[in-house]
Amino acid sequence: MKKILFLFITTILLVGCSNNTERSSDKEGKPLVITTTGQIADAVKEIAGDLVEVKSLMGPGVDPHLYKATQGDLQTLEEGDIIFYNGLHLEGKMSDVFEKMEKEKTVRGIGEAIPKDRILSNEENPDLADPHIWFGIEIWQIALEEITKTLIEELPDQKDTFVKNEQAYFQKLADLSDWTASRISEIPEKQRILITAHDAFHYFGNSVGLDVRGLQGISTDSEYGLKDIQNVVDFLVENNIKAVFVESSVSDKAMKAVIEGAKEKGHTIQIGGELYSDAMGAEGTEEGTYIGMYKHNVNTIVDSLK
Ligand code: ZN
C-alpha cells in the first residue's frame, strides 16, 4: 500500500514538473518574445497585442552595427521563447549568439524572408546587403509577415487574432505611406536630396523619391576619410543644398566637419535636425513607436528642405 502511494505521489510530482518546464515564461502565462531592435519589438506588439510579452535588447540611441550582447542580454535571450532579429548583418557582432540560441529555441532573422532581388546592396561593397529594411514600408511588411507566420506556428490557436492585427497594422502603414508621399511633394524636386551621417536611408529614399547620400558606408563600422567629406562638401555646394541631418544613434562629428568644409567654400548649411535611423526614440513617447519615429523623420526632412 505504502509503495503504491509513493508511486502515486511521484507521478503527480513528475507531471507537475514537466508542465512547468514546457515554456520558460509559463509562470506569467505568456510566451516571452525577445527582439534586438525597437522597430521589431514595436511590430511584434502590434501583431501579437497582449498575447505575448515583448522585450527589446537595444534601446534609444543604440547602434546595432556595433552592438555586443552583454551578460544581461544573454540571460534575457535564454529566458525568451522566441527571438526575432533583423538579420542581413545588421547585428554584425551577434551572429554567434543567434547560432547558439537556434539550437534551443525559435530564432528568426526577419530580413532574411525578403526576396534577394528586393534587397539593396552597398554601393562600395556590392557583396554586402543594406540591412536598413524598416525604412522601406513595402519590404518591411514582408519582414513583418515572417513575424506573423512564426507567431502562428508557435501559438496556432491565436491565428485569427494575429492575422486580424496584422491587417489592421498594414492599413496604418499604407496610410503612413500616403501621408509621406504628400509631405515629400512639398519639397521642390531639385531639392529632394537627403544627406546623413551613415547610409541608413536608401530604402526610404527609394520608396519616397529622395536622392540619398551618406557620408559613411552602410555600417557605422566603416571609416570615413577626408576625401569622403570633401566629396560631400563639393556635392552640397554644387547642388545648393540647404541642410544635412544628424542621427540619434551616430556621432555628429562627421556632419560638423561637412558643415565646416562647406563654410570654407562660402556655402552655409544648417543641421536640419536629428533623424532616427537605426534606433527609435524613448519608450512612452510618440517617437518610441515605428510610426511616430517615421513621421518625425519625414517632418524633419520636409521642413528643412522645402
Ligand atoms: Zn545603420
PDB file of N, CA, C and O in Angstrom, residues 251-302:
ATOM      1  N   SER A 251      27.436  59.423 -34.081  1.00  0.00           N
ATOM      2  CA  SER A 251      28.079  60.676 -33.658  1.00  0.00           C
ATOM      3  C   SER A 251      27.888  61.761 -34.722  1.00  0.00           C
ATOM      4  O   SER A 251      27.911  61.493 -35.927  1.00  0.00           O
ATOM      5  N   ASP A 252      27.744  63.035 -34.279  1.00  0.00           N
ATOM      6  CA  ASP A 252      27.529  64.117 -35.251  1.00  0.00           C
ATOM      7  C   ASP A 252      28.845  64.751 -35.716  1.00  0.00           C
ATOM      8  O   ASP A 252      28.847  65.756 -36.424  1.00  0.00           O
ATOM      9  N   LYS A 253      29.978  64.147 -35.324  1.00  0.00           N
ATOM     10  CA  LYS A 253      31.295  64.700 -35.640  1.00  0.00           C
ATOM     11  C   LYS A 253      31.484  64.902 -37.147  1.00  0.00           C
ATOM     12  O   LYS A 253      31.919  65.962 -37.608  1.00  0.00           O
ATOM     13  N   ALA A 254      31.126  63.876 -37.918  1.00  0.00           N
ATOM     14  CA  ALA A 254      31.348  63.927 -39.359  1.00  0.00           C
ATOM     15  C   ALA A 254      30.519  65.032 -40.009  1.00  0.00           C
ATOM     16  O   ALA A 254      31.010  65.755 -40.878  1.00  0.00           O
ATOM     17  N   MET A 255      29.270  65.154 -39.585  1.00  0.00           N
ATOM     18  CA  MET A 255      28.405  66.167 -40.186  1.00  0.00           C
ATOM     19  C   MET A 255      28.893  67.569 -39.859  1.00  0.00           C
ATOM     20  O   MET A 255      28.773  68.482 -40.676  1.00  0.00           O
ATOM     21  N   LYS A 256      29.461  67.725 -38.665  1.00  0.00           N
ATOM     22  CA  LYS A 256      30.023  69.026 -38.295  1.00  0.00           C
ATOM     23  C   LYS A 256      31.213  69.358 -39.197  1.00  0.00           C
ATOM     24  O   LYS A 256      31.405  70.513 -39.589  1.00  0.00           O
ATOM     25  N   ALA A 257      32.011  68.330 -39.540  1.00  0.00           N
ATOM     26  CA  ALA A 257      33.153  68.535 -40.439  1.00  0.00           C
ATOM     27  C   ALA A 257      32.668  68.953 -41.824  1.00  0.00           C
ATOM     28  O   ALA A 257      33.287  69.784 -42.492  1.00  0.00           O
ATOM     29  N   VAL A 258      31.557  68.383 -42.263  1.00  0.00           N
ATOM     30  CA  VAL A 258      30.989  68.731 -43.570  1.00  0.00           C
ATOM     31  C   VAL A 258      30.544  70.195 -43.583  1.00  0.00           C
ATOM     32  O   VAL A 258      30.835  70.953 -44.525  1.00  0.00           O
ATOM     33  N   ILE A 259      29.854  70.604 -42.519  1.00  0.00           N
ATOM     34  CA  ILE A 259      29.364  71.987 -42.444  1.00  0.00           C
ATOM     35  C   ILE A 259      30.539  72.964 -42.441  1.00  0.00           C
ATOM     36  O   ILE A 259      30.529  73.984 -43.134  1.00  0.00           O
ATOM     37  N   GLU A 260      31.580  72.593 -41.691  1.00  0.00           N
ATOM     38  CA  GLU A 260      32.799  73.414 -41.626  1.00  0.00           C
ATOM     39  C   GLU A 260      33.440  73.528 -43.017  1.00  0.00           C
ATOM     40  O   GLU A 260      33.800  74.632 -43.451  1.00  0.00           O
ATOM     41  N   GLY A 261      33.534  72.388 -43.710  1.00  0.00           N
ATOM     42  CA  GLY A 261      34.135  72.362 -45.045  1.00  0.00           C
ATOM     43  C   GLY A 261      33.359  73.219 -46.042  1.00  0.00           C
ATOM     44  O   GLY A 261      33.944  73.905 -46.878  1.00  0.00           O
ATOM     45  N   ALA A 262      32.046  73.177 -45.945  1.00  0.00           N
ATOM     46  CA  ALA A 262      31.209  73.969 -46.853  1.00  0.00           C
ATOM     47  C   ALA A 262      31.380  75.459 -46.574  1.00  0.00           C
ATOM     48  O   ALA A 262      31.431  76.278 -47.493  1.00  0.00           O
ATOM     49  N   LYS A 263      31.515  75.776 -45.289  1.00  0.00           N
ATOM     50  CA  LYS A 263      31.690  77.164 -44.869  1.00  0.00           C
ATOM     51  C   LYS A 263      32.951  77.754 -45.500  1.00  0.00           C
ATOM     52  O   LYS A 263      32.955  78.894 -45.969  1.00  0.00           O
ATOM     53  N   GLU A 264      34.021  76.929 -45.515  1.00  0.00           N
ATOM     54  CA  GLU A 264      35.279  77.376 -46.126  1.00  0.00           C
ATOM     55  C   GLU A 264      35.095  77.717 -47.599  1.00  0.00           C
ATOM     56  O   GLU A 264      35.855  78.488 -48.168  1.00  0.00           O
ATOM     57  N   LYS A 265      34.105  77.096 -48.223  1.00  0.00           N
ATOM     58  CA  LYS A 265      33.826  77.375 -49.639  1.00  0.00           C
ATOM     59  C   LYS A 265      32.740  78.445 -49.790  1.00  0.00           C
ATOM     60  O   LYS A 265      32.197  78.635 -50.873  1.00  0.00           O
ATOM     61  N   GLY A 266      32.404  79.081 -48.669  1.00  0.00           N
ATOM     62  CA  GLY A 266      31.438  80.166 -48.710  1.00  0.00           C
ATOM     63  C   GLY A 266      29.988  79.715 -48.823  1.00  0.00           C
ATOM     64  O   GLY A 266      29.116  80.478 -49.229  1.00  0.00           O
ATOM     65  N   HIS A 267      29.707  78.444 -48.461  1.00  0.00           N
ATOM     66  CA  HIS A 267      28.346  77.918 -48.568  1.00  0.00           C
ATOM     67  C   HIS A 267      27.823  77.585 -47.162  1.00  0.00           C
ATOM     68  O   HIS A 267      28.447  76.829 -46.433  1.00  0.00           O
ATOM     69  N   THR A 268      26.711  78.189 -46.781  1.00  0.00           N
ATOM     70  CA  THR A 268      26.173  77.934 -45.438  1.00  0.00           C
ATOM     71  C   THR A 268      25.160  76.793 -45.453  1.00  0.00           C
ATOM     72  O   THR A 268      24.232  76.799 -46.256  1.00  0.00           O
ATOM     73  N   ILE A 269      25.402  75.847 -44.571  1.00  0.00           N
ATOM     74  CA  ILE A 269      24.485  74.705 -44.458  1.00  0.00           C
ATOM     75  C   ILE A 269      24.004  74.586 -43.014  1.00  0.00           C
ATOM     76  O   ILE A 269      24.774  74.797 -42.074  1.00  0.00           O
ATOM     77  N   GLN A 270      22.753  74.265 -42.835  1.00  0.00           N
ATOM     78  CA  GLN A 270      22.204  74.056 -41.496  1.00  0.00           C
ATOM     79  C   GLN A 270      22.202  72.555 -41.194  1.00  0.00           C
ATOM     80  O   GLN A 270      22.141  71.743 -42.099  1.00  0.00           O
ATOM     81  N   ILE A 271      22.190  72.258 -39.880  1.00  0.00           N
ATOM     82  CA  ILE A 271      21.828  70.896 -39.494  1.00  0.00           C
ATOM     83  C   ILE A 271      20.302  70.887 -39.458  1.00  0.00           C
ATOM     84  O   ILE A 271      19.678  71.614 -38.686  1.00  0.00           O
ATOM     85  N   GLY A 272      19.717  70.107 -40.337  1.00  0.00           N
ATOM     86  CA  GLY A 272      18.259  70.116 -40.493  1.00  0.00           C
ATOM     87  C   GLY A 272      17.536  69.511 -39.306  1.00  0.00           C
ATOM     88  O   GLY A 272      16.330  69.668 -39.158  1.00  0.00           O
ATOM     89  N   GLY A 273      18.275  68.804 -38.470  1.00  0.00           N
ATOM     90  CA  GLY A 273      17.648  68.180 -37.308  1.00  0.00           C
ATOM     91  C   GLY A 273      18.173  66.773 -37.136  1.00  0.00           C
ATOM     92  O   GLY A 273      19.014  66.310 -37.907  1.00  0.00           O
ATOM     93  N   GLU A 274      17.670  66.117 -36.081  1.00  0.00           N
ATOM     94  CA  GLU A 274      18.129  64.763 -35.777  1.00  0.00           C
ATOM     95  C   GLU A 274      17.117  63.745 -36.273  1.00  0.00           C
ATOM     96  O   GLU A 274      15.929  63.860 -35.987  1.00  0.00           O
ATOM     97  N   LEU A 275      17.611  62.775 -37.036  1.00  0.00           N
ATOM     98  CA  LEU A 275      16.730  61.711 -37.531  1.00  0.00           C
ATOM     99  C   LEU A 275      16.940  60.450 -36.707  1.00  0.00           C
ATOM    100  O   LEU A 275      18.032  60.193 -36.212  1.00  0.00           O
ATOM    101  N   TYR A 276      15.879  59.671 -36.587  1.00  0.00           N
ATOM    102  CA  TYR A 276      16.023  58.340 -36.003  1.00  0.00           C
ATOM    103  C   TYR A 276      16.367  57.412 -37.151  1.00  0.00           C
ATOM    104  O   TYR A 276      15.607  57.310 -38.106  1.00  0.00           O
ATOM    105  N   SER A 277      17.549  56.792 -37.082  1.00  0.00           N
ATOM    106  CA  SER A 277      17.929  55.897 -38.172  1.00  0.00           C
ATOM    107  C   SER A 277      17.851  54.456 -37.711  1.00  0.00           C
ATOM    108  O   SER A 277      16.906  53.741 -38.033  1.00  0.00           O
ATOM    109  N   ASP A 278      18.820  54.034 -36.896  1.00  0.00           N
ATOM    110  CA  ASP A 278      18.863  52.630 -36.508  1.00  0.00           C
ATOM    111  C   ASP A 278      18.207  52.364 -35.160  1.00  0.00           C
ATOM    112  O   ASP A 278      17.982  51.222 -34.788  1.00  0.00           O
ATOM    113  N   ALA A 279      17.919  53.430 -34.393  1.00  0.00           N
ATOM    114  CA  ALA A 279      17.258  53.249 -33.103  1.00  0.00           C
ATOM    115  C   ALA A 279      16.057  54.187 -33.054  1.00  0.00           C
ATOM    116  O   ALA A 279      16.048  55.235 -33.690  1.00  0.00           O
ATOM    117  N   MET A 280      15.045  53.795 -32.294  1.00  0.00           N
ATOM    118  CA  MET A 280      13.855  54.640 -32.179  1.00  0.00           C
ATOM    119  C   MET A 280      14.004  55.586 -30.986  1.00  0.00           C
ATOM    120  O   MET A 280      14.995  55.570 -30.280  1.00  0.00           O
ATOM    121  N   GLY A 281      12.992  56.422 -30.758  1.00  0.00           N
ATOM    122  CA  GLY A 281      13.001  57.347 -29.637  1.00  0.00           C
ATOM    123  C   GLY A 281      12.682  56.641 -28.317  1.00  0.00           C
ATOM    124  O   GLY A 281      12.519  55.421 -28.267  1.00  0.00           O
ATOM    125  N   ALA A 282      12.601  57.436 -27.247  1.00  0.00           N
ATOM    126  CA  ALA A 282      12.379  56.885 -25.909  1.00  0.00           C
ATOM    127  C   ALA A 282      11.009  56.219 -25.808  1.00  0.00           C
ATOM    128  O   ALA A 282      10.031  56.680 -26.400  1.00  0.00           O
ATOM    129  N   GLU A 283      10.967  55.123 -25.041  1.00  0.00           N
ATOM    130  CA  GLU A 283       9.709  54.414 -24.839  1.00  0.00           C
ATOM    131  C   GLU A 283       8.694  55.326 -24.161  1.00  0.00           C
ATOM    132  O   GLU A 283       9.048  56.136 -23.308  1.00  0.00           O
ATOM    133  N   GLY A 284       7.458  55.241 -24.570  1.00  0.00           N
ATOM    134  CA  GLY A 284       6.430  56.076 -23.962  1.00  0.00           C
ATOM    135  C   GLY A 284       6.212  57.379 -24.720  1.00  0.00           C
ATOM    136  O   GLY A 284       5.226  58.061 -24.524  1.00  0.00           O
ATOM    137  N   THR A 285       7.170  57.752 -25.615  1.00  0.00           N
ATOM    138  CA  THR A 285       6.981  58.938 -26.456  1.00  0.00           C
ATOM    139  C   THR A 285       6.480  58.474 -27.820  1.00  0.00           C
ATOM    140  O   THR A 285       6.559  57.288 -28.154  1.00  0.00           O
ATOM    141  N   GLU A 286       5.980  59.430 -28.618  1.00  0.00           N
ATOM    142  CA  GLU A 286       5.499  59.072 -29.947  1.00  0.00           C
ATOM    143  C   GLU A 286       6.631  58.499 -30.801  1.00  0.00           C
ATOM    144  O   GLU A 286       6.432  57.547 -31.552  1.00  0.00           O
ATOM    145  N   GLU A 287       7.825  59.091 -30.647  1.00  0.00           N
ATOM    146  CA  GLU A 287       8.973  58.633 -31.444  1.00  0.00           C
ATOM    147  C   GLU A 287       9.487  57.265 -30.991  1.00  0.00           C
ATOM    148  O   GLU A 287      10.365  56.693 -31.614  1.00  0.00           O
ATOM    149  N   GLY A 288       8.948  56.781 -29.892  1.00  0.00           N
ATOM    150  CA  GLY A 288       9.304  55.441 -29.414  1.00  0.00           C
ATOM    151  C   GLY A 288       8.511  54.350 -30.125  1.00  0.00           C
ATOM    152  O   GLY A 288       8.681  53.173 -29.845  1.00  0.00           O
ATOM    153  N   THR A 289       7.630  54.757 -31.065  1.00  0.00           N
ATOM    154  CA  THR A 289       6.929  53.772 -31.901  1.00  0.00           C
ATOM    155  C   THR A 289       7.434  53.916 -33.334  1.00  0.00           C
ATOM    156  O   THR A 289       7.951  54.965 -33.720  1.00  0.00           O
ATOM    157  N   TYR A 290       7.255  52.875 -34.118  1.00  0.00           N
ATOM    158  CA  TYR A 290       7.728  52.906 -35.506  1.00  0.00           C
ATOM    159  C   TYR A 290       7.064  54.042 -36.288  1.00  0.00           C
ATOM    160  O   TYR A 290       7.733  54.835 -36.941  1.00  0.00           O
ATOM    161  N   ILE A 291       5.743  54.125 -36.203  1.00  0.00           N
ATOM    162  CA  ILE A 291       5.033  55.142 -36.989  1.00  0.00           C
ATOM    163  C   ILE A 291       5.419  56.549 -36.514  1.00  0.00           C
ATOM    164  O   ILE A 291       5.637  57.452 -37.327  1.00  0.00           O
ATOM    165  N   GLY A 292       5.552  56.730 -35.206  1.00  0.00           N
ATOM    166  CA  GLY A 292       5.931  58.036 -34.661  1.00  0.00           C
ATOM    167  C   GLY A 292       7.326  58.452 -35.084  1.00  0.00           C
ATOM    168  O   GLY A 292       7.573  59.603 -35.456  1.00  0.00           O
ATOM    169  N   MET A 293       8.250  57.494 -35.096  1.00  0.00           N
ATOM    170  CA  MET A 293       9.625  57.801 -35.489  1.00  0.00           C
ATOM    171  C   MET A 293       9.688  58.136 -36.981  1.00  0.00           C
ATOM    172  O   MET A 293      10.362  59.076 -37.397  1.00  0.00           O
ATOM    173  N   TYR A 294       8.946  57.388 -37.774  1.00  0.00           N
ATOM    174  CA  TYR A 294       8.930  57.601 -39.222  1.00  0.00           C
ATOM    175  C   TYR A 294       8.375  58.994 -39.542  1.00  0.00           C
ATOM    176  O   TYR A 294       8.932  59.732 -40.351  1.00  0.00           O
ATOM    177  N   LYS A 295       7.289  59.354 -38.856  1.00  0.00           N
ATOM    178  CA  LYS A 295       6.676  60.678 -39.080  1.00  0.00           C
ATOM    179  C   LYS A 295       7.620  61.796 -38.653  1.00  0.00           C
ATOM    180  O   LYS A 295       7.723  62.822 -39.323  1.00  0.00           O
ATOM    181  N   HIS A 296       8.303  61.593 -37.527  1.00  0.00           N
ATOM    182  CA  HIS A 296       9.274  62.576 -37.060  1.00  0.00           C
ATOM    183  C   HIS A 296      10.317  62.817 -38.149  1.00  0.00           C
ATOM    184  O   HIS A 296      10.660  63.960 -38.464  1.00  0.00           O
ATOM    185  N   ASN A 297      10.839  61.713 -38.720  1.00  0.00           N
ATOM    186  CA  ASN A 297      11.858  61.848 -39.764  1.00  0.00           C
ATOM    187  C   ASN A 297      11.313  62.610 -40.965  1.00  0.00           C
ATOM    188  O   ASN A 297      11.968  63.525 -41.473  1.00  0.00           O
ATOM    189  N   VAL A 298      10.140  62.237 -41.427  1.00  0.00           N
ATOM    190  CA  VAL A 298       9.572  62.879 -42.620  1.00  0.00           C
ATOM    191  C   VAL A 298       9.352  64.369 -42.352  1.00  0.00           C
ATOM    192  O   VAL A 298       9.739  65.226 -43.166  1.00  0.00           O
ATOM    193  N   ASN A 299       8.766  64.708 -41.209  1.00  0.00           N
ATOM    194  CA  ASN A 299       8.522  66.116 -40.886  1.00  0.00           C
ATOM    195  C   ASN A 299       9.831  66.897 -40.804  1.00  0.00           C
ATOM    196  O   ASN A 299       9.936  68.014 -41.306  1.00  0.00           O
ATOM    197  N   THR A 300      10.849  66.304 -40.157  1.00  0.00           N
ATOM    198  CA  THR A 300      12.147  66.973 -40.012  1.00  0.00           C
ATOM    199  C   THR A 300      12.775  67.234 -41.380  1.00  0.00           C
ATOM    200  O   THR A 300      13.279  68.326 -41.658  1.00  0.00           O
ATOM    201  N   ILE A 301      12.721  66.219 -42.245  1.00  0.00           N
ATOM    202  CA  ILE A 301      13.337  66.335 -43.577  1.00  0.00           C
ATOM    203  C   ILE A 301      12.589  67.388 -44.421  1.00  0.00           C
ATOM    204  O   ILE A 301      13.190  68.289 -44.990  1.00  0.00           O
ATOM    205  N   VAL A 302      11.273  67.260 -44.467  1.00  0.00           N
ATOM    206  CA  VAL A 302      10.494  68.154 -45.331  1.00  0.00           C
ATOM    207  C   VAL A 302      10.601  69.598 -44.851  1.00  0.00           C
ATOM    208  O   VAL A 302      10.834  70.527 -45.648  1.00  0.00           O
TER     209      VAL A 302
END
